[in-house]
Amino acid sequence: DGGITQSPKYLFRKEGQNVTLSCEQNLNHDAMYWYRQDPGQGLRLIYYSQIVNDFQKGDIAEGYSVSREKKESFPLTVTSAQKNPTAFYLCASSIFPGTANSNQPQHFGDGTRLSIL
Amino acid sequence: SQQGEEDPQALSIQEGENATMNCSYKTSINNLQWYRQNSGRGLVHLILIRSNEREKHSGRLRVTLDTSKKSSSLLITASRAADTASYFCATDERGYSTLTFGKGTMLLVSP
């Protein structure tokens, strides 16, 4: 079955530590996204990538970094510069809008919950 | 960033009743999408309605879009306990590259 896999499901970070959240998709989607969700809130965009080796900052990119070396993979690193990293992180993918210039439905993984020790 | 706003923030109903959630947005859009999120899980795409459409149906879901009022509504008919979830609207207000999500409506359907 095609889908998006996020790992781990739960992650704990110590002070001053960088942690990396994994996101893999086998949907052959060009575009991938990382969101942060805080309790009772909507999703806020951290980074997105429309093609391999290219990515763009979202609304809250400070303290985060990403890479897109393969179409299937879009890992997110939460650096020590992110002072309030406790949140639920969601990865998504979609078909690239292309010439349609129209947003496509996004497919989501089941998230990684990050907490501070 | 601009966000869609869902209304109400929370809704509690009995099984068999209809549930209506509303979404407002601020600028012109090409399409609006509705998503569902079960507790602790990722979002699931429900329906997409384009700016030139006024109404769309999918099973027990009915979505309307009023671009003059910059608003949309999601109606779930004959609700079931399994419909208990948070529902989010999302728009392409900032262009076709990304979606802008609202804060969601939490729906509780009691047996």
PDB file of C-alpha atoms in Angstrom:
ATOM      1  CA  ASP A   1       0.000   0.000   0.000  1.00  0.00           C
ATOM      2  CA  GLY A   2       1.239   3.479  -0.815  1.00  0.00           C
ATOM      3  CA  GLY A   3       1.601   5.976   1.941  1.00  0.00           C
ATOM      4  CA  ILE A   4       3.745   8.141   4.151  1.00  0.00           C
ATOM      5  CA  THR A   5       5.740   6.749   7.039  1.00  0.00           C
ATOM      6  CA  GLN A   6       6.961   8.935   9.854  1.00  0.00           C
ATOM      7  CA  SER A   7       9.342   7.692  12.505  1.00  0.00           C
ATOM      8  CA  PRO A   8       9.729   7.542  15.350  1.00  0.00           C
ATOM      9  CA  LYS A   9       6.215   7.950  16.726  1.00  0.00           C
ATOM     10  CA  TYR A  10       7.558   9.447  19.959  1.00  0.00           C
ATOM     11  CA  LEU A  11      10.862  11.269  20.427  1.00  0.00           C
ATOM     12  CA  PHE A  12      12.536  12.906  23.369  1.00  0.00           C
ATOM     13  CA  ARG A  13      15.143  15.626  23.144  1.00  0.00           C
ATOM     14  CA  LYS A  14      17.662  16.742  25.706  1.00  0.00           C
ATOM     15  CA  GLU A  15      18.793  20.326  26.061  1.00  0.00           C
ATOM     16  CA  GLY A  16      21.291  21.328  23.374  1.00  0.00           C
ATOM     17  CA  GLN A  17      20.602  18.275  21.276  1.00  0.00           C
ATOM     18  CA  ASN A  18      19.644  18.086  17.619  1.00  0.00           C
ATOM     19  CA  VAL A  19      17.112  15.438  16.642  1.00  0.00           C
ATOM     20  CA  THR A  20      16.023  14.236  13.226  1.00  0.00           C
ATOM     21  CA  LEU A  21      12.513  13.173  12.301  1.00  0.00           C
ATOM     22  CA  SER A  22      12.137  10.783   9.394  1.00  0.00           C
ATOM     23  CA  CYS A  23       9.530  11.036   6.631  1.00  0.00           C
ATOM     24  CA  GLU A  24       9.386   8.559   3.746  1.00  0.00           C
ATOM     25  CA  GLN A  25       6.743   8.278   1.014  1.00  0.00           C
ATOM     26  CA  ASN A  26       6.148   5.725  -1.725  1.00  0.00           C
ATOM     27  CA  LEU A  27       3.402   7.653  -3.494  1.00  0.00           C
ATOM     28  CA  ASN A  28       5.792   9.002  -6.149  1.00  0.00           C
ATOM     29  CA  HIS A  29       4.839  12.526  -5.093  1.00  0.00           C
ATOM     30  CA  ASP A  30       7.087  15.428  -6.046  1.00  0.00           C
ATOM     31  CA  ALA A  31       6.063  17.787  -3.244  1.00  0.00           C
ATOM     32  CA  MET A  32       6.619  17.202   0.478  1.00  0.00           C
ATOM     33  CA  TYR A  33       5.829  19.313   3.529  1.00  0.00           C
ATOM     34  CA  TRP A  34       6.564  19.556   7.239  1.00  0.00           C
ATOM     35  CA  TYR A  35       4.050  21.021   9.674  1.00  0.00           C
ATOM     36  CA  ARG A  36       4.025  21.678  13.366  1.00  0.00           C
ATOM     37  CA  GLN A  37       0.816  21.296  15.384  1.00  0.00           C
ATOM     38  CA  ASP A  38       0.448  22.590  18.929  1.00  0.00           C
ATOM     39  CA  PRO A  39      -2.469  21.551  21.190  1.00  0.00           C
ATOM     40  CA  GLY A  40      -5.789  22.928  19.994  1.00  0.00           C
ATOM     41  CA  GLN A  41      -4.129  24.643  17.063  1.00  0.00           C
ATOM     42  CA  GLY A  42      -4.060  24.284  13.353  1.00  0.00           C
ATOM     43  CA  LEU A  43      -1.041  23.313  11.298  1.00  0.00           C
ATOM     44  CA  ARG A  44       1.827  25.690  10.741  1.00  0.00           C
ATOM     45  CA  LEU A  45       4.169  25.155   7.811  1.00  0.00           C
ATOM     46  CA  ILE A  46       7.834  24.683   8.655  1.00  0.00           C
ATOM     47  CA  TYR A  47       9.432  23.777   5.303  1.00  0.00           C
ATOM     48  CA  TYR A  48       8.314  22.435   1.964  1.00  0.00           C
ATOM     49  CA  SER A  49       9.976  20.945  -1.085  1.00  0.00           C
ATOM     50  CA  GLN A  50       8.550  20.764  -4.584  1.00  0.00           C
ATOM     51  CA  ILE A  51      11.390  18.838  -6.235  1.00  0.00           C
ATOM     52  CA  VAL A  52      14.513  16.970  -5.232  1.00  0.00           C
ATOM     53  CA  ASN A  53      17.415  19.128  -4.045  1.00  0.00           C
ATOM     54  CA  ASP A  54      15.171  22.129  -3.549  1.00  0.00           C
ATOM     55  CA  PHE A  55      13.195  23.332  -0.525  1.00  0.00           C
ATOM     56  CA  GLN A  56      11.604  26.532   0.763  1.00  0.00           C
ATOM     57  CA  LYS A  57      11.042  28.012   4.201  1.00  0.00           C
ATOM     58  CA  GLY A  58       7.523  28.090   5.553  1.00  0.00           C
ATOM     59  CA  ASP A  59       6.119  30.318   8.274  1.00  0.00           C
ATOM     60  CA  ILE A  60       8.153  28.987  11.205  1.00  0.00           C
ATOM     61  CA  ALA A  61      11.452  27.705   9.766  1.00  0.00           C
ATOM     62  CA  GLU A  62      13.719  29.158  12.472  1.00  0.00           C
ATOM     63  CA  GLY A  63      15.404  26.412  14.478  1.00  0.00           C
ATOM     64  CA  TYR A  64      14.662  23.731  11.883  1.00  0.00           C
ATOM     65  CA  SER A  65      16.523  22.349   8.876  1.00  0.00           C
ATOM     66  CA  VAL A  66      15.624  19.912   6.080  1.00  0.00           C
ATOM     67  CA  SER A  67      17.174  18.103   3.160  1.00  0.00           C
ATOM     68  CA  ARG A  68      15.684  16.574   0.008  1.00  0.00           C
ATOM     69  CA  GLU A  69      18.309  14.310  -1.501  1.00  0.00           C
ATOM     70  CA  LYS A  70      15.811  11.702  -2.658  1.00  0.00           C
ATOM     71  CA  LYS A  71      12.268  12.027  -3.951  1.00  0.00           C
ATOM     72  CA  GLU A  72      11.004   9.592  -1.335  1.00  0.00           C
ATOM     73  CA  SER A  73      12.593  11.190   1.713  1.00  0.00           C
ATOM     74  CA  PHE A  74      12.291  14.570   3.458  1.00  0.00           C
ATOM     75  CA  PRO A  75      13.891  14.451   6.934  1.00  0.00           C
ATOM     76  CA  LEU A  76      13.421  17.302   9.403  1.00  0.00           C
ATOM     77  CA  THR A  77      16.108  18.231  11.943  1.00  0.00           C
ATOM     78  CA  VAL A  78      15.016  20.093  15.053  1.00  0.00           C
ATOM     79  CA  THR A  79      18.110  21.963  16.138  1.00  0.00           C
ATOM     80  CA  SER A  80      19.091  23.234  19.572  1.00  0.00           C
ATOM     81  CA  ALA A  81      18.220  26.707  18.301  1.00  0.00           C
ATOM     82  CA  GLN A  82      14.526  25.769  18.456  1.00  0.00           C
ATOM     83  CA  LYS A  83      13.736  26.802  22.015  1.00  0.00           C
ATOM     84  CA  ASN A  84      10.228  25.410  22.192  1.00  0.00           C
ATOM     85  CA  PRO A  85      10.307  22.174  20.185  1.00  0.00           C
ATOM     86  CA  THR A  86       7.606  20.285  22.094  1.00  0.00           C
ATOM     87  CA  ALA A  87       4.876  19.651  19.527  1.00  0.00           C
ATOM     88  CA  PHE A  88       3.292  17.160  17.161  1.00  0.00           C
ATOM     89  CA  TYR A  89       5.102  17.121  13.804  1.00  0.00           C
ATOM     90  CA  LEU A  90       3.321  16.085  10.632  1.00  0.00           C
ATOM     91  CA  CYS A  91       4.804  15.289   7.253  1.00  0.00           C
ATOM     92  CA  ALA A  92       2.735  15.377   4.073  1.00  0.00           C
ATOM     93  CA  SER A  93       3.167  14.904   0.341  1.00  0.00           C
ATOM     94  CA  SER A  94       1.238  15.800  -2.780  1.00  0.00           C
ATOM     95  CA  ILE A  95       1.343  15.783  -6.538  1.00  0.00           C
ATOM     96  CA  PHE A  96       3.105  18.916  -7.747  1.00  0.00           C
ATOM     97  CA  PRO A  97       0.536  21.462  -8.990  1.00  0.00           C
ATOM     98  CA  GLY A  98       2.494  21.966 -12.196  1.00  0.00           C
ATOM     99  CA  THR A  99       0.718  23.665 -15.026  1.00  0.00           C
ATOM    100  CA  ALA A 100      -2.635  23.270 -13.317  1.00  0.00           C
ATOM    101  CA  ASN A 101      -1.565  25.983 -10.878  1.00  0.00           C
ATOM    102  CA  SER A 102      -3.917  24.445  -8.419  1.00  0.00           C
ATOM    103  CA  ASN A 103      -3.262  22.919  -5.059  1.00  0.00           C
ATOM    104  CA  GLN A 104      -3.596  19.177  -4.813  1.00  0.00           C
ATOM    105  CA  PRO A 105      -4.806  17.130  -1.820  1.00  0.00           C
ATOM    106  CA  GLN A 106      -2.063  16.392   0.657  1.00  0.00           C
ATOM    107  CA  HIS A 107      -1.449  12.941   2.115  1.00  0.00           C
ATOM    108  CA  PHE A 108      -0.259  12.867   5.709  1.00  0.00           C
ATOM    109  CA  GLY A 109       1.790  10.560   7.856  1.00  0.00           C
ATOM    110  CA  ASP A 110       0.710   9.730  11.407  1.00  0.00           C
ATOM    111  CA  GLY A 111       3.079  12.195  13.009  1.00  0.00           C
ATOM    112  CA  THR A 112       5.952  12.297  15.483  1.00  0.00           C
ATOM    113  CA  ARG A 113       5.363  13.640  18.975  1.00  0.00           C
ATOM    114  CA  LEU A 114       8.479  15.412  20.245  1.00  0.00           C
ATOM    115  CA  SER A 115       8.987  16.178  23.924  1.00  0.00           C
ATOM    116  CA  ILE A 116      11.756  17.752  25.964  1.00  0.00           C
ATOM    117  CA  LEU A 117      13.449  15.779  28.723  1.00  0.00           C
TER     118      LEU A 117
ATOM    119  CA  SER B   1       0.250  34.346   7.999  1.00  0.00           C
ATOM    120  CA  GLN B   2      -3.384  34.425   7.099  1.00  0.00           C
ATOM    121  CA  GLN B   3      -5.448  31.487   8.184  1.00  0.00           C
ATOM    122  CA  GLY B   4      -8.897  30.172   7.593  1.00  0.00           C
ATOM    123  CA  GLU B   5     -11.073  30.280  10.664  1.00  0.00           C
ATOM    124  CA  GLU B   6     -13.401  27.451  11.524  1.00  0.00           C
ATOM    125  CA  ASP B   7     -16.581  27.944  13.487  1.00  0.00           C
ATOM    126  CA  PRO B   8     -17.547  26.620  15.955  1.00  0.00           C
ATOM    127  CA  GLN B   9     -14.354  25.628  17.751  1.00  0.00           C
ATOM    128  CA  ALA B  10     -16.161  22.635  19.260  1.00  0.00           C
ATOM    129  CA  LEU B  11     -19.436  20.882  18.515  1.00  0.00           C
ATOM    130  CA  SER B  12     -21.173  18.143  20.472  1.00  0.00           C
ATOM    131  CA  ILE B  13     -24.120  16.243  18.983  1.00  0.00           C
ATOM    132  CA  GLN B  14     -25.961  12.936  19.225  1.00  0.00           C
ATOM    133  CA  GLU B  15     -25.659  10.123  16.719  1.00  0.00           C
ATOM    134  CA  GLY B  16     -28.031  10.574  13.833  1.00  0.00           C
ATOM    135  CA  GLU B  17     -27.981  14.372  13.985  1.00  0.00           C
ATOM    136  CA  ASN B  18     -26.378  16.555  11.330  1.00  0.00           C
ATOM    137  CA  ALA B  19     -23.184  18.485  12.013  1.00  0.00           C
ATOM    138  CA  THR B  20     -22.357  21.753  10.287  1.00  0.00           C
ATOM    139  CA  MET B  21     -18.966  23.427  10.426  1.00  0.00           C
ATOM    140  CA  ASN B  22     -18.038  26.721   8.832  1.00  0.00           C
ATOM    141  CA  CYS B  23     -14.798  28.126   7.503  1.00  0.00           C
ATOM    142  CA  SER B  24     -13.930  31.680   6.554  1.00  0.00           C
ATOM    143  CA  TYR B  25     -10.870  32.909   4.705  1.00  0.00           C
ATOM    144  CA  LYS B  26      -9.406  36.242   3.752  1.00  0.00           C
ATOM    145  CA  THR B  27      -8.233  36.403   0.145  1.00  0.00           C
ATOM    146  CA  SER B  28      -9.088  34.909  -3.222  1.00  0.00           C
ATOM    147  CA  ILE B  29      -8.546  31.191  -3.668  1.00  0.00           C
ATOM    148  CA  ASN B  30      -8.408  28.573  -6.407  1.00  0.00           C
ATOM    149  CA  ASN B  31      -9.756  25.833  -4.198  1.00  0.00           C
ATOM    150  CA  LEU B  32     -10.654  24.962  -0.631  1.00  0.00           C
ATOM    151  CA  GLN B  33     -10.112  21.597   0.993  1.00  0.00           C
ATOM    152  CA  TRP B  34     -11.508  19.904   4.090  1.00  0.00           C
ATOM    153  CA  TYR B  35      -9.524  17.453   6.193  1.00  0.00           C
ATOM    154  CA  ARG B  36     -10.292  15.241   9.157  1.00  0.00           C
ATOM    155  CA  GLN B  37      -7.936  14.365  12.019  1.00  0.00           C
ATOM    156  CA  ASN B  38      -8.554  11.631  14.541  1.00  0.00           C
ATOM    157  CA  SER B  39      -6.863  12.157  17.888  1.00  0.00           C
ATOM    158  CA  GLY B  40      -3.123  11.604  17.695  1.00  0.00           C
ATOM    159  CA  ARG B  41      -3.177  10.801  13.991  1.00  0.00           C
ATOM    160  CA  GLY B  42      -2.392  12.539  10.720  1.00  0.00           C
ATOM    161  CA  LEU B  43      -4.900  14.430   8.621  1.00  0.00           C
ATOM    162  CA  VAL B  44      -7.036  12.700   6.036  1.00  0.00           C
ATOM    163  CA  HIS B  45      -8.254  14.553   2.959  1.00  0.00           C
ATOM    164  CA  LEU B  46     -12.054  14.584   2.694  1.00  0.00           C
ATOM    165  CA  ILE B  47     -13.055  16.803  -0.193  1.00  0.00           C
ATOM    166  CA  LEU B  48     -11.791  19.572  -2.472  1.00  0.00           C
ATOM    167  CA  ILE B  49     -14.043  22.253  -3.922  1.00  0.00           C
ATOM    168  CA  ARG B  50     -12.867  24.603  -6.647  1.00  0.00           C
ATOM    169  CA  SER B  51     -13.592  28.307  -6.718  1.00  0.00           C
ATOM    170  CA  ASN B  52     -15.993  27.906  -9.645  1.00  0.00           C
ATOM    171  CA  GLU B  53     -18.040  25.283  -7.771  1.00  0.00           C
ATOM    172  CA  ARG B  54     -20.785  26.118  -5.280  1.00  0.00           C
ATOM    173  CA  GLU B  55     -21.565  22.726  -3.841  1.00  0.00           C
ATOM    174  CA  LYS B  56     -20.014  19.273  -3.766  1.00  0.00           C
ATOM    175  CA  HIS B  57     -21.098  15.960  -2.272  1.00  0.00           C
ATOM    176  CA  SER B  58     -19.200  12.900  -1.153  1.00  0.00           C
ATOM    177  CA  GLY B  59     -21.185  10.226   0.643  1.00  0.00           C
ATOM    178  CA  ARG B  60     -22.597  11.824   3.822  1.00  0.00           C
ATOM    179  CA  LEU B  61     -20.516  14.964   3.286  1.00  0.00           C
ATOM    180  CA  ARG B  62     -21.795  18.120   1.658  1.00  0.00           C
ATOM    181  CA  VAL B  63     -19.529  21.104   1.120  1.00  0.00           C
ATOM    182  CA  THR B  64     -20.602  24.537  -0.035  1.00  0.00           C
ATOM    183  CA  LEU B  65     -18.456  27.460  -1.104  1.00  0.00           C
ATOM    184  CA  ASP B  66     -19.469  31.105  -1.266  1.00  0.00           C
ATOM    185  CA  THR B  67     -16.588  33.068  -2.761  1.00  0.00           C
ATOM    186  CA  SER B  68     -18.433  36.380  -2.390  1.00  0.00           C
ATOM    187  CA  LYS B  69     -18.539  35.856   1.379  1.00  0.00           C
ATOM    188  CA  LYS B  70     -15.197  34.024   1.452  1.00  0.00           C
ATOM    189  CA  SER B  71     -16.732  31.167   3.379  1.00  0.00           C
ATOM    190  CA  SER B  72     -17.361  27.445   3.154  1.00  0.00           C
ATOM    191  CA  SER B  73     -19.391  24.975   5.144  1.00  0.00           C
ATOM    192  CA  LEU B  74     -19.045  21.257   5.739  1.00  0.00           C
ATOM    193  CA  LEU B  75     -22.199  19.321   6.537  1.00  0.00           C
ATOM    194  CA  ILE B  76     -22.021  15.761   7.851  1.00  0.00           C
ATOM    195  CA  THR B  77     -25.434  14.126   7.682  1.00  0.00           C
ATOM    196  CA  ALA B  78     -26.664  11.322   9.945  1.00  0.00           C
ATOM    197  CA  SER B  79     -23.542  11.504  12.080  1.00  0.00           C
ATOM    198  CA  ARG B  80     -22.007   8.456  13.729  1.00  0.00           C
ATOM    199  CA  ALA B  81     -19.783   8.066  16.769  1.00  0.00           C
ATOM    200  CA  ALA B  82     -16.946   7.247  14.355  1.00  0.00           C
ATOM    201  CA  ASP B  83     -17.219  10.791  12.939  1.00  0.00           C
ATOM    202  CA  THR B  84     -15.749  12.094  16.206  1.00  0.00           C
ATOM    203  CA  ALA B  85     -12.622  13.983  15.117  1.00  0.00           C
ATOM    204  CA  SER B  86     -11.267  17.438  14.384  1.00  0.00           C
ATOM    205  CA  TYR B  87     -12.095  18.956  11.028  1.00  0.00           C
ATOM    206  CA  PHE B  88      -9.910  21.497   9.260  1.00  0.00           C
ATOM    207  CA  CYS B  89     -10.360  23.651   6.215  1.00  0.00           C
ATOM    208  CA  ALA B  90      -7.365  24.585   4.098  1.00  0.00           C
ATOM    209  CA  THR B  91      -6.979  27.094   1.298  1.00  0.00           C
ATOM    210  CA  ASP B  92      -4.381  28.100  -1.254  1.00  0.00           C
ATOM    211  CA  GLU B  93      -4.585  31.755  -0.209  1.00  0.00           C
ATOM    212  CA  ARG B  94      -0.839  32.131  -0.577  1.00  0.00           C
ATOM    213  CA  GLY B  95      -0.597  30.570  -4.012  1.00  0.00           C
ATOM    214  CA  TYR B  96      -0.642  27.057  -5.322  1.00  0.00           C
ATOM    215  CA  SER B  97       2.544  25.922  -3.618  1.00  0.00           C
ATOM    216  CA  THR B  98       1.200  25.615  -0.083  1.00  0.00           C
ATOM    217  CA  LEU B  99      -1.976  25.251   1.950  1.00  0.00           C
ATOM    218  CA  THR B 100      -3.077  27.485   4.810  1.00  0.00           C
ATOM    219  CA  PHE B 101      -4.929  25.563   7.528  1.00  0.00           C
ATOM    220  CA  GLY B 102      -7.464  26.845  10.020  1.00  0.00           C
ATOM    221  CA  LYS B 103      -7.476  25.921  13.698  1.00  0.00           C
ATOM    222  CA  GLY B 104     -10.195  23.325  13.258  1.00  0.00           C
ATOM    223  CA  THR B 105     -13.539  22.331  14.688  1.00  0.00           C
ATOM    224  CA  MET B 106     -13.560  19.519  17.239  1.00  0.00           C
ATOM    225  CA  LEU B 107     -16.633  17.335  16.692  1.00  0.00           C
ATOM    226  CA  LEU B 108     -17.892  14.940  19.357  1.00  0.00           C
ATOM    227  CA  VAL B 109     -20.659  12.541  18.362  1.00  0.00           C
ATOM    228  CA  SER B 110     -22.208  10.710  21.298  1.00  0.00           C
ATOM    229  CA  PRO B 111     -23.915   7.317  20.893  1.00  0.00           C
TER     230      PRO B 111
END
